[in-house]
Amino acid sequence: ALNSAVVDITGMTVTMPVSVATSRYLVFWNLQFGLTANWTMSVVLTRVVSGVETNPYVGDTAGSRSRVSNAQITPHAEGIVLSAAQYLDSPATTNAVTYKLKWGLNYAGTGYLNRGDTDGDTANQVRTASSITVMEIGV
């Protein structure tokens, strides 16, 4: 189970305007993060319609296991790992739809968006970019 609460990732939110109920939305994300070596970060895609949050793209229920969209483990503290996926959603609503990414650690610690855990000021340390993109597909 996740050790920490799953929380919103700052800047990883897209709101789509009101459309037709048959519209589908293709959500892509490219999320890069660092954390303490050999720890796991879980990512959850969340849909918000009229203030109600749901998780349309998570794993199956199985005992006490956490249901997440995907998860990555860091190989070392300087490392940055990639969480990337795409999901075609059919929310069946005429209300605005917001998609956002949330994350939570499977062990105690801190995650860092677009940088490694150590983040030293040397040429072998890097800063990266992350994105979430949503495309409406009319039907």
Tab-separated table of C-alpha atoms in Angstrom:
chain	number	residue	atom	x	y	z
A	1	ALA	CA	0.000	0.000	0.000
A	2	LEU	CA	1.077	3.570	-0.553
A	3	ASN	CA	2.848	4.989	2.490
A	4	SER	CA	1.939	8.583	1.703
A	5	ALA	CA	-1.269	10.221	0.588
A	6	VAL	CA	-1.702	10.524	-3.167
A	7	VAL	CA	-1.523	14.266	-3.873
A	8	ASP	CA	-1.878	16.528	-6.903
A	9	ILE	CA	1.298	17.247	-8.870
A	10	THR	CA	1.628	21.002	-9.350
A	11	GLY	CA	1.299	21.977	-13.013
A	12	MET	CA	0.069	18.565	-14.160
A	13	THR	CA	-3.592	19.517	-14.745
A	14	VAL	CA	-5.570	20.144	-17.950
A	15	THR	CA	-9.209	21.272	-18.169
A	16	MET	CA	-11.193	20.600	-21.328
A	17	PRO	CA	-14.201	22.853	-22.070
A	18	VAL	CA	-17.801	21.699	-22.273
A	19	SER	CA	-18.345	19.487	-25.305
A	20	VAL	CA	-20.731	16.815	-26.576
A	21	ALA	CA	-21.500	13.794	-24.401
A	22	THR	CA	-20.009	11.410	-26.979
A	23	SER	CA	-16.571	13.080	-27.023
A	24	ARG	CA	-13.611	11.024	-25.973
A	25	TYR	CA	-10.364	12.424	-24.586
A	26	LEU	CA	-6.898	11.052	-25.265
A	27	VAL	CA	-4.643	11.785	-22.294
A	28	PHE	CA	-0.846	11.547	-22.615
A	29	TRP	CA	1.677	12.164	-19.901
A	30	ASN	CA	5.419	12.302	-19.622
A	31	LEU	CA	6.341	12.704	-15.968
A	32	GLN	CA	9.967	12.734	-14.831
A	33	PHE	CA	10.937	12.589	-11.183
A	34	GLY	CA	13.595	11.599	-8.697
A	35	LEU	CA	13.444	10.209	-5.178
A	36	THR	CA	15.598	8.274	-2.770
A	37	ALA	CA	17.279	5.246	-4.381
A	38	ASN	CA	15.267	2.037	-4.684
A	39	TRP	CA	11.990	3.641	-3.648
A	40	THR	CA	8.820	3.475	-5.708
A	41	MET	CA	6.657	6.387	-6.841
A	42	SER	CA	3.097	5.625	-7.918
A	43	VAL	CA	1.183	7.851	-10.342
A	44	VAL	CA	-2.610	8.073	-10.631
A	45	LEU	CA	-4.589	9.686	-13.465
A	46	THR	CA	-7.602	11.495	-11.995
A	47	ARG	CA	-10.677	12.816	-13.827
A	48	VAL	CA	-12.753	15.620	-12.270
A	49	VAL	CA	-16.285	16.382	-13.498
A	50	SER	CA	-18.532	18.758	-11.520
A	51	GLY	CA	-16.228	18.488	-8.515
A	52	VAL	CA	-16.317	14.668	-8.416
A	53	GLU	CA	-12.953	12.888	-8.734
A	54	THR	CA	-12.614	9.416	-10.243
A	55	ASN	CA	-9.638	7.349	-11.339
A	56	PRO	CA	-10.506	5.975	-14.782
A	57	TYR	CA	-7.129	4.326	-15.451
A	58	VAL	CA	-5.882	2.160	-12.578
A	59	GLY	CA	-5.001	-1.469	-12.007
A	60	ASP	CA	-7.461	-4.127	-10.884
A	61	THR	CA	-8.520	-4.665	-7.285
A	62	ALA	CA	-6.422	-7.353	-5.596
A	63	GLY	CA	-6.375	-7.690	-1.813
A	64	SER	CA	-4.791	-4.685	-0.088
A	65	ARG	CA	-2.692	-3.680	-3.112
A	66	SER	CA	-2.748	-0.022	-4.150
A	67	ARG	CA	-4.580	0.699	-7.418
A	68	VAL	CA	-2.483	3.108	-9.498
A	69	SER	CA	-2.011	4.082	-13.147
A	70	ASN	CA	1.686	3.235	-13.119
A	71	ALA	CA	4.697	3.119	-10.824
A	72	GLN	CA	8.447	3.487	-11.162
A	73	ILE	CA	11.435	2.726	-8.956
A	74	THR	CA	14.559	4.887	-8.894
A	75	PRO	CA	17.894	3.103	-9.370
A	76	HIS	CA	19.937	5.694	-7.406
A	77	ALA	CA	19.527	9.086	-5.715
A	78	GLU	CA	20.937	11.035	-8.669
A	79	GLY	CA	18.638	9.281	-11.111
A	80	ILE	CA	15.479	10.503	-12.747
A	81	VAL	CA	12.827	8.048	-13.893
A	82	LEU	CA	10.077	8.384	-16.467
A	83	SER	CA	6.393	7.686	-15.947
A	84	ALA	CA	4.721	7.876	-19.353
A	85	ALA	CA	1.378	6.590	-20.566
A	86	GLN	CA	-1.657	7.324	-22.657
A	87	TYR	CA	-5.304	6.602	-21.994
A	88	LEU	CA	-8.437	7.059	-24.111
A	89	ASP	CA	-11.264	8.173	-21.840
A	90	SER	CA	-15.016	8.320	-22.509
A	91	PRO	CA	-16.455	10.387	-19.639
A	92	ALA	CA	-19.967	10.685	-21.212
A	93	THR	CA	-20.651	14.206	-19.968
A	94	THR	CA	-21.431	17.638	-21.350
A	95	ASN	CA	-19.649	19.296	-18.403
A	96	ALA	CA	-16.052	20.488	-18.435
A	97	VAL	CA	-13.593	17.656	-17.734
A	98	THR	CA	-10.341	18.128	-15.812
A	99	TYR	CA	-7.529	15.587	-15.927
A	100	LYS	CA	-4.761	15.719	-13.387
A	101	LEU	CA	-1.881	13.580	-12.247
A	102	LYS	CA	-1.382	12.639	-8.628
A	103	TRP	CA	1.507	10.826	-7.019
A	104	GLY	CA	2.402	9.035	-3.813
A	105	LEU	CA	5.426	7.197	-2.452
A	106	ASN	CA	5.262	3.547	-1.526
A	107	TYR	CA	7.748	4.253	1.311
A	108	ALA	CA	8.461	7.301	3.482
A	109	GLY	CA	10.395	10.058	1.749
A	110	THR	CA	10.105	12.861	-0.772
A	111	GLY	CA	9.662	12.914	-4.525
A	112	TYR	CA	11.058	15.654	-6.755
A	113	LEU	CA	9.528	16.657	-10.077
A	114	ASN	CA	12.062	17.176	-12.895
A	115	ARG	CA	15.179	16.585	-10.767
A	116	GLY	CA	17.017	13.907	-8.834
A	117	ASP	CA	17.081	13.499	-5.053
A	118	THR	CA	20.605	14.867	-4.582
A	119	ASP	CA	20.295	17.711	-7.139
A	120	GLY	CA	23.933	18.767	-6.754
A	121	ASP	CA	25.194	21.728	-8.789
A	122	THR	CA	27.435	19.705	-11.112
A	123	ALA	CA	27.395	18.995	-14.843
A	124	ASN	CA	26.312	15.365	-14.295
A	125	GLN	CA	23.123	16.459	-12.466
A	126	VAL	CA	20.161	17.295	-14.709
A	127	ARG	CA	16.861	19.101	-14.737
A	128	THR	CA	14.115	17.676	-16.964
A	129	ALA	CA	10.643	18.630	-18.228
A	130	SER	CA	7.281	16.962	-17.702
A	131	SER	CA	3.948	17.371	-19.467
A	132	ILE	CA	0.333	16.301	-19.632
A	133	THR	CA	-1.579	16.671	-22.905
A	134	VAL	CA	-5.263	16.064	-23.546
A	135	MET	CA	-6.793	15.858	-27.046
A	136	GLU	CA	-10.525	15.794	-27.650
A	137	ILE	CA	-11.666	13.194	-30.133
A	138	GLY	CA	-15.166	13.998	-31.352
A	139	VAL	CA	-17.558	11.177	-32.129
